[in-house]
Coordinates of C-alpha atoms in Angstrom, one line a residue:
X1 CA 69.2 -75.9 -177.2
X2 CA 65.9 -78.7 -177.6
X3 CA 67.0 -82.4 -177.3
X4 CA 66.4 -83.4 -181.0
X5 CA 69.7 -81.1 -181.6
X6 CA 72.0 -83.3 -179.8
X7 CA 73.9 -85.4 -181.7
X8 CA 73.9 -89.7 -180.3
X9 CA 77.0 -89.5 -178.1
X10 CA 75.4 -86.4 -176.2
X11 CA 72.4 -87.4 -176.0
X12 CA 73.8 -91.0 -174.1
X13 CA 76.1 -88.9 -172.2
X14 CA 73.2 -86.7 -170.8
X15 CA 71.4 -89.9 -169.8
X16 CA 73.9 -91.3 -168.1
X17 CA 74.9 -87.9 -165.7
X18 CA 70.3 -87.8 -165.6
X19 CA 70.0 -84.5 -166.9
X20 CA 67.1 -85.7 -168.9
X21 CA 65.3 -88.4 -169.4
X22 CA 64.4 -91.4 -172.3
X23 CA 60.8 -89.4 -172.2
X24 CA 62.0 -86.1 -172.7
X25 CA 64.3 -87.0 -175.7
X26 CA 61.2 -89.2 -177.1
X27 CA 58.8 -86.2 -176.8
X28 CA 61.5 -83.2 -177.9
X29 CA 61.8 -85.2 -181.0
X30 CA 58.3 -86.4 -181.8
X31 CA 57.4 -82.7 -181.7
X32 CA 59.9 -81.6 -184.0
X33 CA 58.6 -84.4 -186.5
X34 CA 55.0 -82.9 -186.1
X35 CA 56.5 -79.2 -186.7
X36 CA 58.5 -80.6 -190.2
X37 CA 56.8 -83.3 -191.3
X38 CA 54.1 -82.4 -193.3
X39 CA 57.0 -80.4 -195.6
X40 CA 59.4 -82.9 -195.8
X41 CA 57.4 -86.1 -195.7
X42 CA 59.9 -88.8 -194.6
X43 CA 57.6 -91.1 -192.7
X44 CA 55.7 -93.9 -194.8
X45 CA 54.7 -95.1 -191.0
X46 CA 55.2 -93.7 -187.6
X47 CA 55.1 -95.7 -184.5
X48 CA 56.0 -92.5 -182.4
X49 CA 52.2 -92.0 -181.4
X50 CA 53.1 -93.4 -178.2
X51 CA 56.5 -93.8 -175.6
X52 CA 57.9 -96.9 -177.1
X53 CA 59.0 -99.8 -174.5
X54 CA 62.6 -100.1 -173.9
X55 CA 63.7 -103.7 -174.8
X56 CA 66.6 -103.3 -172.8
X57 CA 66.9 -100.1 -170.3
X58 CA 70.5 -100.8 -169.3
X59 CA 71.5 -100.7 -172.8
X60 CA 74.3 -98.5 -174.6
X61 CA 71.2 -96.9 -176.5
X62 CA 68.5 -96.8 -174.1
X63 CA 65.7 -94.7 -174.7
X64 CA 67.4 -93.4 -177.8
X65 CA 65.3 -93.3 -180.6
X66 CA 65.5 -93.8 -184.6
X67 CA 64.0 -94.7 -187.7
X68 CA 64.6 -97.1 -190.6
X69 CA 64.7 -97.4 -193.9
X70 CA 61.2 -98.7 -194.9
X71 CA 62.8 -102.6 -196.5
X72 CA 64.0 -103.5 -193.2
X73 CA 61.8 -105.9 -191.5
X74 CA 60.3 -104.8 -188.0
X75 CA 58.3 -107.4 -186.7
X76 CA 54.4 -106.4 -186.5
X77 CA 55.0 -103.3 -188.0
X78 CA 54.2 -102.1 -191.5
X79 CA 56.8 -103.0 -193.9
X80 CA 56.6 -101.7 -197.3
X81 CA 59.6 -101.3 -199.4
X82 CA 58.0 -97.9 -200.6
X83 CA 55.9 -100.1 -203.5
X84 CA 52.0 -100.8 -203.4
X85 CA 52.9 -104.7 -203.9
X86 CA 53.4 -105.3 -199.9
X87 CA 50.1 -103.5 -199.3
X88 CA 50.4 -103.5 -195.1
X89 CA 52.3 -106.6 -195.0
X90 CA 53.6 -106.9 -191.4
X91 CA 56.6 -109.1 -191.1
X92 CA 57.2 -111.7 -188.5
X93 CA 60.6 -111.5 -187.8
X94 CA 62.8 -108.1 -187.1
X95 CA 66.1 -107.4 -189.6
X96 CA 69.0 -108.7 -187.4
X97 CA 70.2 -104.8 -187.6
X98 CA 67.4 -103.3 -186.4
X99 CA 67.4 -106.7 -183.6
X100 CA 71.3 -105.5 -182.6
X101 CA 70.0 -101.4 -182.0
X102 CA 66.1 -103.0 -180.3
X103 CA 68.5 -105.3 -177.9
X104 CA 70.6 -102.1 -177.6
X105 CA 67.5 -100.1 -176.4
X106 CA 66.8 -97.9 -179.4
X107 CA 63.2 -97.5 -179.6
X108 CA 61.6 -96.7 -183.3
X109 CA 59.8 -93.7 -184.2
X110 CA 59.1 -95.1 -187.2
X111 CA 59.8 -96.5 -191.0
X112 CA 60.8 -94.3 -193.7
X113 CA 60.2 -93.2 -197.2
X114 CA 62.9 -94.5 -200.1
X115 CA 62.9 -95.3 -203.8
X116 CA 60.5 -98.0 -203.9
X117 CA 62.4 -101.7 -203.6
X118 CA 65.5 -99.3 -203.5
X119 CA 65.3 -98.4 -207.3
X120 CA 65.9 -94.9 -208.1
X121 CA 68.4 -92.1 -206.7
X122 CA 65.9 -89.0 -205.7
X123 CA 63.2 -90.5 -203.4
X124 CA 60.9 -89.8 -205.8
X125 CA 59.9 -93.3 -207.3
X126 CA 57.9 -94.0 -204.0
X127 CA 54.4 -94.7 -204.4
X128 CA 53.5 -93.0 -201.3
X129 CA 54.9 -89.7 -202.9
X130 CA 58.5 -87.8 -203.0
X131 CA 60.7 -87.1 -200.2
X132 CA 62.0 -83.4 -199.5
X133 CA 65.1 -82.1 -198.3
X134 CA 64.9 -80.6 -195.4
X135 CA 67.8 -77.6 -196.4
X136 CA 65.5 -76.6 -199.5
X137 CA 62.1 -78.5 -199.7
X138 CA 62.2 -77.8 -203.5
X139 CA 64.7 -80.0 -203.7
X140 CA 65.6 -84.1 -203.8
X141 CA 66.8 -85.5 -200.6
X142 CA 68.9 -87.8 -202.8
X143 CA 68.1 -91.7 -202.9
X144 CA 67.1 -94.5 -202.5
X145 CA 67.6 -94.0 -198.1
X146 CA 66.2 -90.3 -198.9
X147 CA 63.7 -90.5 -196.1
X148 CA 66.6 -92.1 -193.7
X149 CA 69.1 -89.4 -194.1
X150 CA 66.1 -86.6 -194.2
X151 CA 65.3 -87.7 -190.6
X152 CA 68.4 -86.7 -189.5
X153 CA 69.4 -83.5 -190.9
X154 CA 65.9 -82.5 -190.0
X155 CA 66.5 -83.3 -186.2
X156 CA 63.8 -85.8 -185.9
X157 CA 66.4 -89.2 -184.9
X158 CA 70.1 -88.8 -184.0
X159 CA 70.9 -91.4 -186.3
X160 CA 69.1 -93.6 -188.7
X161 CA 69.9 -96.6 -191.4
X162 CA 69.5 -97.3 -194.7
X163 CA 70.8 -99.2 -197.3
X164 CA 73.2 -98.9 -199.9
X165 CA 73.2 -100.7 -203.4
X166 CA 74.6 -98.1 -205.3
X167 CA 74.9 -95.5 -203.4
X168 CA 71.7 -94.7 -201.8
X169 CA 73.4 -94.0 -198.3
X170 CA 75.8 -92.0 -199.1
X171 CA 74.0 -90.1 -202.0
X172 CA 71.3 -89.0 -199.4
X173 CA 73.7 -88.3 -196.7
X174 CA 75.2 -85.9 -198.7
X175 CA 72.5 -83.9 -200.2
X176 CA 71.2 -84.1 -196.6
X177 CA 74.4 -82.7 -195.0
X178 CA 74.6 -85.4 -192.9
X179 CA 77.5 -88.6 -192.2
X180 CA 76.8 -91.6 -194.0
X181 CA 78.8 -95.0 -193.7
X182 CA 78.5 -98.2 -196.0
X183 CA 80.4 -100.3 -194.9
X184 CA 81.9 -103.5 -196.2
X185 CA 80.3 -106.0 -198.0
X186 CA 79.4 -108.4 -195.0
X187 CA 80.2 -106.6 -192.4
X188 CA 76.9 -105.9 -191.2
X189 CA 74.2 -108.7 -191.5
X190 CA 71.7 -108.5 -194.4
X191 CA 68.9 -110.7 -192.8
X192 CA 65.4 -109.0 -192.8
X193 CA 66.8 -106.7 -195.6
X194 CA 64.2 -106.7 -198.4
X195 CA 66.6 -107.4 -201.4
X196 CA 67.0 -105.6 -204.6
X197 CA 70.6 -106.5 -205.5
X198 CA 71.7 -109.1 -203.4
X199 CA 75.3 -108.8 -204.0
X200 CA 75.3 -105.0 -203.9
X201 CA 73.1 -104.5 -201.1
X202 CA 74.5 -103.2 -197.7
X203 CA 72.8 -101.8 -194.5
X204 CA 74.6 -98.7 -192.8
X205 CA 73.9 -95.8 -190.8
X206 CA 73.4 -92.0 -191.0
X207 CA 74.5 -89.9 -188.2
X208 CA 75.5 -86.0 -187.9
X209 CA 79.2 -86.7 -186.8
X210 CA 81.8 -89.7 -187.3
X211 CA 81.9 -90.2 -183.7
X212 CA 78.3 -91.7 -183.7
X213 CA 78.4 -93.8 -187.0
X214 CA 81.3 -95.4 -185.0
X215 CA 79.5 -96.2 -181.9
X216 CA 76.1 -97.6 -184.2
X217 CA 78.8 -99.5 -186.4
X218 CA 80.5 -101.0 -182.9
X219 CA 76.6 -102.5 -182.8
X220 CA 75.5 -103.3 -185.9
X221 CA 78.5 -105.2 -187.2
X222 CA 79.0 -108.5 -186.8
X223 CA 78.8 -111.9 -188.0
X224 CA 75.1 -113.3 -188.2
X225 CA 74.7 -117.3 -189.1
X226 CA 71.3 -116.0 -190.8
X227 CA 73.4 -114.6 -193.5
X228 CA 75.7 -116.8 -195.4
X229 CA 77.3 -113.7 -196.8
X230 CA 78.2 -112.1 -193.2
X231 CA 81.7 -112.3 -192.7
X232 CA 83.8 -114.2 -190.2
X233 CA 86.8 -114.4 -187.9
X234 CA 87.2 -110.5 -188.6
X235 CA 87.9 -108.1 -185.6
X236 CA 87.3 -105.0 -185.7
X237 CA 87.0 -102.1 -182.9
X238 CA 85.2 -99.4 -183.9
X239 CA 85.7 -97.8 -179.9
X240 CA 86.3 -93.4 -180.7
X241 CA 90.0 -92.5 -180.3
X242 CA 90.9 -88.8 -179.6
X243 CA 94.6 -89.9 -180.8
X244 CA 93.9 -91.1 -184.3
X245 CA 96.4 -89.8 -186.7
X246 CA 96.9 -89.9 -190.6
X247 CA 100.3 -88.5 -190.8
X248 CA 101.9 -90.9 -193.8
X249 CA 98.7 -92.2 -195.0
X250 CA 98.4 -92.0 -199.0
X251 CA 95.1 -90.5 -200.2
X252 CA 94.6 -90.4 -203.9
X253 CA 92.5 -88.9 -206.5
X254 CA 91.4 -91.0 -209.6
X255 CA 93.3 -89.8 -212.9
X256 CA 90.3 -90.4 -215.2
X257 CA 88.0 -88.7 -213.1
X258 CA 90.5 -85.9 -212.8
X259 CA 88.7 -83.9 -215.9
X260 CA 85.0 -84.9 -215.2
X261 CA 82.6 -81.8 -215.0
X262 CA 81.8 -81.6 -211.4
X263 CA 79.7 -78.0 -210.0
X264 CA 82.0 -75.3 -208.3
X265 CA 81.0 -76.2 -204.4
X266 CA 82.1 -79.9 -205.3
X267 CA 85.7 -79.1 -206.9
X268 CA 86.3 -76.4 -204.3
X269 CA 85.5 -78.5 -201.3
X270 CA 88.0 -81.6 -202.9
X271 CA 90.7 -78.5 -203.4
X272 CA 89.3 -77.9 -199.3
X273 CA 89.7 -81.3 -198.1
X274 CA 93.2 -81.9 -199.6
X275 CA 95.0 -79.2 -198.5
X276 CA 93.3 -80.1 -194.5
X277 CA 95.2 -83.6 -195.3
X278 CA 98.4 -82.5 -196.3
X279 CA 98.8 -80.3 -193.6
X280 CA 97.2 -83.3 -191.3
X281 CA 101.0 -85.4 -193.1
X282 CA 98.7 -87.0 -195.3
X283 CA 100.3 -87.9 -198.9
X284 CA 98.3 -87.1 -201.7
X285 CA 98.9 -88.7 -205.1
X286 CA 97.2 -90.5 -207.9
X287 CA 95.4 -93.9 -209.2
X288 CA 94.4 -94.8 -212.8
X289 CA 91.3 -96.7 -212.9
X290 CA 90.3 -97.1 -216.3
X291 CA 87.8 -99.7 -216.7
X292 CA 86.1 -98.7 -213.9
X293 CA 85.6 -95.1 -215.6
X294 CA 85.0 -96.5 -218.7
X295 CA 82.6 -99.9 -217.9
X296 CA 81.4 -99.4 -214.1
X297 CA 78.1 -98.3 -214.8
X298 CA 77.0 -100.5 -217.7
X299 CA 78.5 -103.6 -215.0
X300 CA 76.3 -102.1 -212.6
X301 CA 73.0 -101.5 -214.2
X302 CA 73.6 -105.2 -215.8
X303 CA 74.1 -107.0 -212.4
X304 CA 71.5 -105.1 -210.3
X305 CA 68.9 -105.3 -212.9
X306 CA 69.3 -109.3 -213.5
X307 CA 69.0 -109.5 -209.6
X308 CA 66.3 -107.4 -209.4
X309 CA 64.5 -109.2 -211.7
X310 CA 65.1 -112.8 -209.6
X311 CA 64.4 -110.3 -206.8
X312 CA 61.1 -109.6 -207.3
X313 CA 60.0 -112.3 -209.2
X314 CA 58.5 -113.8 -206.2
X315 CA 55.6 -110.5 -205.8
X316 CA 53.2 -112.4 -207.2
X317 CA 50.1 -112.3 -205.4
X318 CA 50.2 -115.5 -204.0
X319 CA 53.8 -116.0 -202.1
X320 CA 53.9 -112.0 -201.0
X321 CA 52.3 -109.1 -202.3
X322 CA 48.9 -107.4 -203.0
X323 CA 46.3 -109.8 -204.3
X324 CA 43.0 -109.9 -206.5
X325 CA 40.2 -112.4 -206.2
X326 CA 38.1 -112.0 -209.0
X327 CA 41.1 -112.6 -211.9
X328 CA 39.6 -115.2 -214.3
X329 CA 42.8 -117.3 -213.8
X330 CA 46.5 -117.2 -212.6
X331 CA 48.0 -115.5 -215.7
X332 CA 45.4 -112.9 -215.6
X333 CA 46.0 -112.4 -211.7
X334 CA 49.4 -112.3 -212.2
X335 CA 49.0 -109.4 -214.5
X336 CA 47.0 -107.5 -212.3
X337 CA 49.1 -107.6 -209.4
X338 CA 52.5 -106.9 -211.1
X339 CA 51.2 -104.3 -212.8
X340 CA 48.6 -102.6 -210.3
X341 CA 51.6 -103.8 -207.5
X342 CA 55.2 -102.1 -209.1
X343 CA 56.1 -98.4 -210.1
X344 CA 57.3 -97.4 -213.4
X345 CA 60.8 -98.3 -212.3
X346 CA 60.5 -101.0 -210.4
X347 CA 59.0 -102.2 -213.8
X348 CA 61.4 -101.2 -216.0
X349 CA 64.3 -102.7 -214.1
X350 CA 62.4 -105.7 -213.8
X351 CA 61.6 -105.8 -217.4
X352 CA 65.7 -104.9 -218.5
X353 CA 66.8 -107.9 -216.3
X354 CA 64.2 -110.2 -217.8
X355 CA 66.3 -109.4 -221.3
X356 CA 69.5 -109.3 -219.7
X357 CA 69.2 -112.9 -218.2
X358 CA 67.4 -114.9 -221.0
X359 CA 69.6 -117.8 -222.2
X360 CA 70.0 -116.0 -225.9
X361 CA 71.2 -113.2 -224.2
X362 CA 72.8 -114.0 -220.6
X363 CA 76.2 -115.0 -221.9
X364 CA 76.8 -111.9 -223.9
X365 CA 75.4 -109.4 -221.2
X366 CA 74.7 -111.0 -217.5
X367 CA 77.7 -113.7 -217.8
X368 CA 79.8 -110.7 -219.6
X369 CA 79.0 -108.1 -216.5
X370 CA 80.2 -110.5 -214.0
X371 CA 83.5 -110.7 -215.5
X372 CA 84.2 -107.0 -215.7
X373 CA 83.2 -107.0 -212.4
X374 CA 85.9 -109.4 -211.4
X375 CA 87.9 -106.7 -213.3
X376 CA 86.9 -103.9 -211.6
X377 CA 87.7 -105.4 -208.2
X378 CA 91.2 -106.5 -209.4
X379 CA 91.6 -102.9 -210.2
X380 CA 90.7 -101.3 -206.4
X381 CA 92.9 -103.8 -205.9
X382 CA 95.9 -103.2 -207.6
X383 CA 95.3 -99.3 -206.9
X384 CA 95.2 -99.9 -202.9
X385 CA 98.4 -101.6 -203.2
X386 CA 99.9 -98.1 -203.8
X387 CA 97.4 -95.9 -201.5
X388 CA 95.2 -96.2 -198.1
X389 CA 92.2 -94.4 -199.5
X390 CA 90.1 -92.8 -202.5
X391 CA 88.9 -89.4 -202.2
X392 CA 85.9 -87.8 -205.0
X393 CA 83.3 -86.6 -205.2
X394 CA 79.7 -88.2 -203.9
X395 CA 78.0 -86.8 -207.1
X396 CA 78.6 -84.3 -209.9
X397 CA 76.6 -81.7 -208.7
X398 CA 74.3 -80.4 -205.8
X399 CA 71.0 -81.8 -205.1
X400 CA 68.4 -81.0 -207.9
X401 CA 64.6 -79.8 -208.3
X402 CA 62.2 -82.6 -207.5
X403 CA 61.4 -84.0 -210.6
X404 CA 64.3 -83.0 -212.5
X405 CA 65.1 -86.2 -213.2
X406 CA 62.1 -87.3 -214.3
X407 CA 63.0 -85.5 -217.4
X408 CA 66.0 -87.0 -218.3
X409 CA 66.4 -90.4 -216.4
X410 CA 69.7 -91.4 -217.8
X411 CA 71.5 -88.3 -216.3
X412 CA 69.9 -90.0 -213.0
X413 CA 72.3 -93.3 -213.7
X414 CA 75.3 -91.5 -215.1
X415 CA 75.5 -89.2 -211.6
X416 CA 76.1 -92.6 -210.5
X417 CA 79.5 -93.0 -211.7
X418 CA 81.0 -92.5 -208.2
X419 CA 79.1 -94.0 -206.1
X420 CA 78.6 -97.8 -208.0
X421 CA 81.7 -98.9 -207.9
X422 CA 82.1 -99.2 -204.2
X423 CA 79.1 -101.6 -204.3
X424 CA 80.7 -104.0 -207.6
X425 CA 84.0 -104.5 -205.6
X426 CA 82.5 -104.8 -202.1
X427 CA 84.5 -102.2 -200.7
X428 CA 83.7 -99.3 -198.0
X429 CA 82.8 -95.6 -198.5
X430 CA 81.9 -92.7 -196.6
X431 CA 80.3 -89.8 -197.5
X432 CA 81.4 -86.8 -195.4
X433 CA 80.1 -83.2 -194.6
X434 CA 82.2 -80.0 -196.0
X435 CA 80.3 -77.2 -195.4
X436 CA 77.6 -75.7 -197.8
X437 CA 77.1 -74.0 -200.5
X438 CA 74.4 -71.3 -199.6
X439 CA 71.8 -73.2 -198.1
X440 CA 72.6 -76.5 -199.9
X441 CA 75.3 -79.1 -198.3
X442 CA 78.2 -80.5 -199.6
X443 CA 79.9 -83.8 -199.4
X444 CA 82.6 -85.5 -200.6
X445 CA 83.5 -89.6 -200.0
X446 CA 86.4 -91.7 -198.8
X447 CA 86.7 -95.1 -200.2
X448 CA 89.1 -97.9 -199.2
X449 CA 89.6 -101.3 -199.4
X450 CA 87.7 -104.1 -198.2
X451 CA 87.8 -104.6 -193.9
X452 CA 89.7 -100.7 -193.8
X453 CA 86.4 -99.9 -192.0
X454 CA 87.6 -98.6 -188.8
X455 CA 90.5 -96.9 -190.2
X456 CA 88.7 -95.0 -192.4
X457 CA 86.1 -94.0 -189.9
X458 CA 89.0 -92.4 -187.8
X459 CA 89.9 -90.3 -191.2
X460 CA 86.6 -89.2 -190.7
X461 CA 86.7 -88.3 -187.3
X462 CA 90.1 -85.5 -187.7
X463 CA 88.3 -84.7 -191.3
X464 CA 85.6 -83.5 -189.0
X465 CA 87.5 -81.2 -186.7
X466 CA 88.7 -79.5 -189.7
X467 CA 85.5 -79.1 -191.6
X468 CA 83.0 -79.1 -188.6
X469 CA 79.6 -81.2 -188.2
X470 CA 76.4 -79.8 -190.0
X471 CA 73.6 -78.5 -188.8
X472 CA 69.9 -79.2 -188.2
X473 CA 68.3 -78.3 -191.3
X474 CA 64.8 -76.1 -191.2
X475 CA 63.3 -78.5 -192.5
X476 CA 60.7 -75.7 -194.4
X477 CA 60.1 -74.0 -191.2
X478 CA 60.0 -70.5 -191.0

């Protein structure tokens, strides 16, 4: 078996007993990116043309390396949110995440492809190209983190991060076949996160079992005084436990979602999963929430478009961003950046939440949104006073053609439905591995309430002896 195989924990573990060194697993890996990446293109920039220094050699993840999702700040290193507007903009601080893995001794292979500024659910609306999926390279990787959970199922990084606003981790991570966590909001700093929703918005990892989005979590969490929104005086141990049980624990299913259309893999693999609880002494039963069914997505699209818009309102040529020197004056400039600068929906978002938040309009939609989102988190609530977790589906169906979407944009943002929810109420969800469907993975996602972090990621951890971990993909190799 090559290094780029092993999943985190073995890869440490072989370190630590010498039976290979930081060099090896560097090189094992930076040749399987060379054999795959020219079909999956994940990489916007790679920094694995060289043995990357070791900040700390003693650390928990010495010599172990990754990559990031491409609106996390690394300082001196290209940072482009996917969108021609940061040109090769270069930040000068690090995100405090990728700080806690550097400190750690992670060392970066490089930044990733995503939907640019986060916006979109396929990888595709990245303006340096799509990303593929490394189990069918016809096929989306899912988005926005596309290019973060790619470069895991593909072998090239034991684990990765992304961000989730909507669902862009654990979309990705399961149309990748691989484990993807968000976790609560504020459990892991935003700092150095280039913003899209700012409410929504949370960093997480990718990983190919629970063990090791435990042991990244147990590093990345954390209170940071560079984000006000980080939480405080919360402890939580995300240390592996062989001994983890869920014998009592009430898992539901959502009555309203109960008759949704969902493809055959998807409804067998929920059939699948519960029957592995119950015999695990899980109790399965049922929540009702209605208004998220009914008003989650029109709450979402309203919120994250109105930030969006205040966002990236500051890409203007002269505070950040792609500039022109020749405009005959500032409005003119202005137009020529924003529009050379921003992607048709980067745009479009930035254009809805323009409406959205005009004073003849922001009480009846913006004002309105935030309301039924109060709603909505009353109603998670209410329903985990009378369960421990949520299980559904990650998405309707398996991962589509590339460019599929591009016909019909609004199924895009419907698929949704499952996914936005988590991000309006703040809570925690994580998408898991089933098995697949001929070539094509298939997940399914646990949500809970707000701090149930650990205790969910033990769930995960017995859910996985059952249904196994996944595989590298080919990644279009023959």
């Amino acid at each position: 078996m090559e290094l780029y195989e092993l999943n985190l924990h073995i890869l440490i573990e072989g370190l630590k007993a010498k039976k290979f060194s930081p060099a090896e697993i560097f090189q094992s890996c930076k040749k399987r990116i060379d054999q795959c990446e020219e079909n999956i293109h994940a990489f916007i920039t790679r920094t694995d043309d060289k043995p990357q220094s070791i900040e700390n050699p003693n650390g928990l993840l010495a010599g172990i390396p990754t990559v990031l999702k491409d609106n996390l700040c690394t300082k001196g290193i290209r940072t482009t949110a996917a969108s021609k507007i940061l040109g090769n903009w270069k930040p000068p601080y690090n995100a405090t995440a990728w700080e806690k893995l550097r400190s750690a001794g992670a060392v970066l292979m490089g930044k990733v492809n995503m939907d640019e500024f986060a916006m979109g659910n396929t990888c595709g609306n990245s303006a340096f190209g799509p990303t593929h999926n490394p189990n069918d390279i016809s096929r989306v990787p899912g988005g926005s983190s596309g290019g973060s959970a790619a470069a895991v199922s593909a072998g090239y990084v034991p684990f990765s991060l992304g961000s989730d606003t909507g669902g862009s981790i654990r979309q990705p991570a399961s149309f990748c076949g691989v484990y993807g966590f968000k976790p609560t909001y504020g459990m892991v700093s935003r700092y150095g996160l280039i913003s899209y929703g700012s409410s929504l918005d949370q960093i997480g990892p990718f990983a190919r079992t629970v063990q090791d989005l435990q042991l990244i979590m147990s590093i990345i969490s954390g209170h940071d005084p560079m984000d006000s929104s980080s939480f405080r005086n919360k402890d939580h141990d995300f240390t592996h436990s062989e001994d983890v049980s869920i014998k009592g624990k009430r898992i539901a299913v959502v009555k309203e979602f109960r008759d949704f259309t969902l493809d055959a893999p998807i409804s067998d693999a929920i059939k699948r999963t519960i029957k592995i609880l119950e015999d695990e002494g899980a109790i399965i039963t049922e929540v009702s929430l209605p208004v998220v069914a009914k008003y989650a997505v029109a709450c979402y699209y309203a919120l994250a478009m109105s930030e969006a818009h205040t966002n990236l309102e500051r890409y203007d040529g002269v505070r950040l961003g792609y500039t022109v020197k020749d405009a005959a004056g500032i409005k003119e400039m202005f137009e020529r950046v924003r529009s050379y600068g921003f992607g048709a929906e980067v745009k479009a978002r930035i254009i809805a939440g323009t409406c959205l938040t005009e004073p003849s309009r922001c009480e009846e939609y913006y004002v309105a949104a935030t309301k039924v989102r109060t709603l909505i988190a009353q109603e998670f609530s209410r329903a985990f006073g009378e369960t421990d977790f949520i299980l559904q589906p990650v998405t309707p169906s398996l991962p589509g053609k590339i460019g599929e979407n591009d016909e019909d944009a609004l199924k895009g943002y419907e698929a949704d439905l499952y996914t936005l929810p988590v991000n309006l109420a703040g809570l925690p969800g994580l998408s898991f591995f089933t098995g697949y469907s001929g070539n094509l993975p298939v997940g399914l996602q646990l949500i809970g309430p707000r701090w149930s972090d650990v205790s969910m990621l033990d769930t995960g951890v017995i859910l996985e002896r059952h249904l196994g971990s996944p595989k590298i993909a080919n990644g279009g190799v023959k």
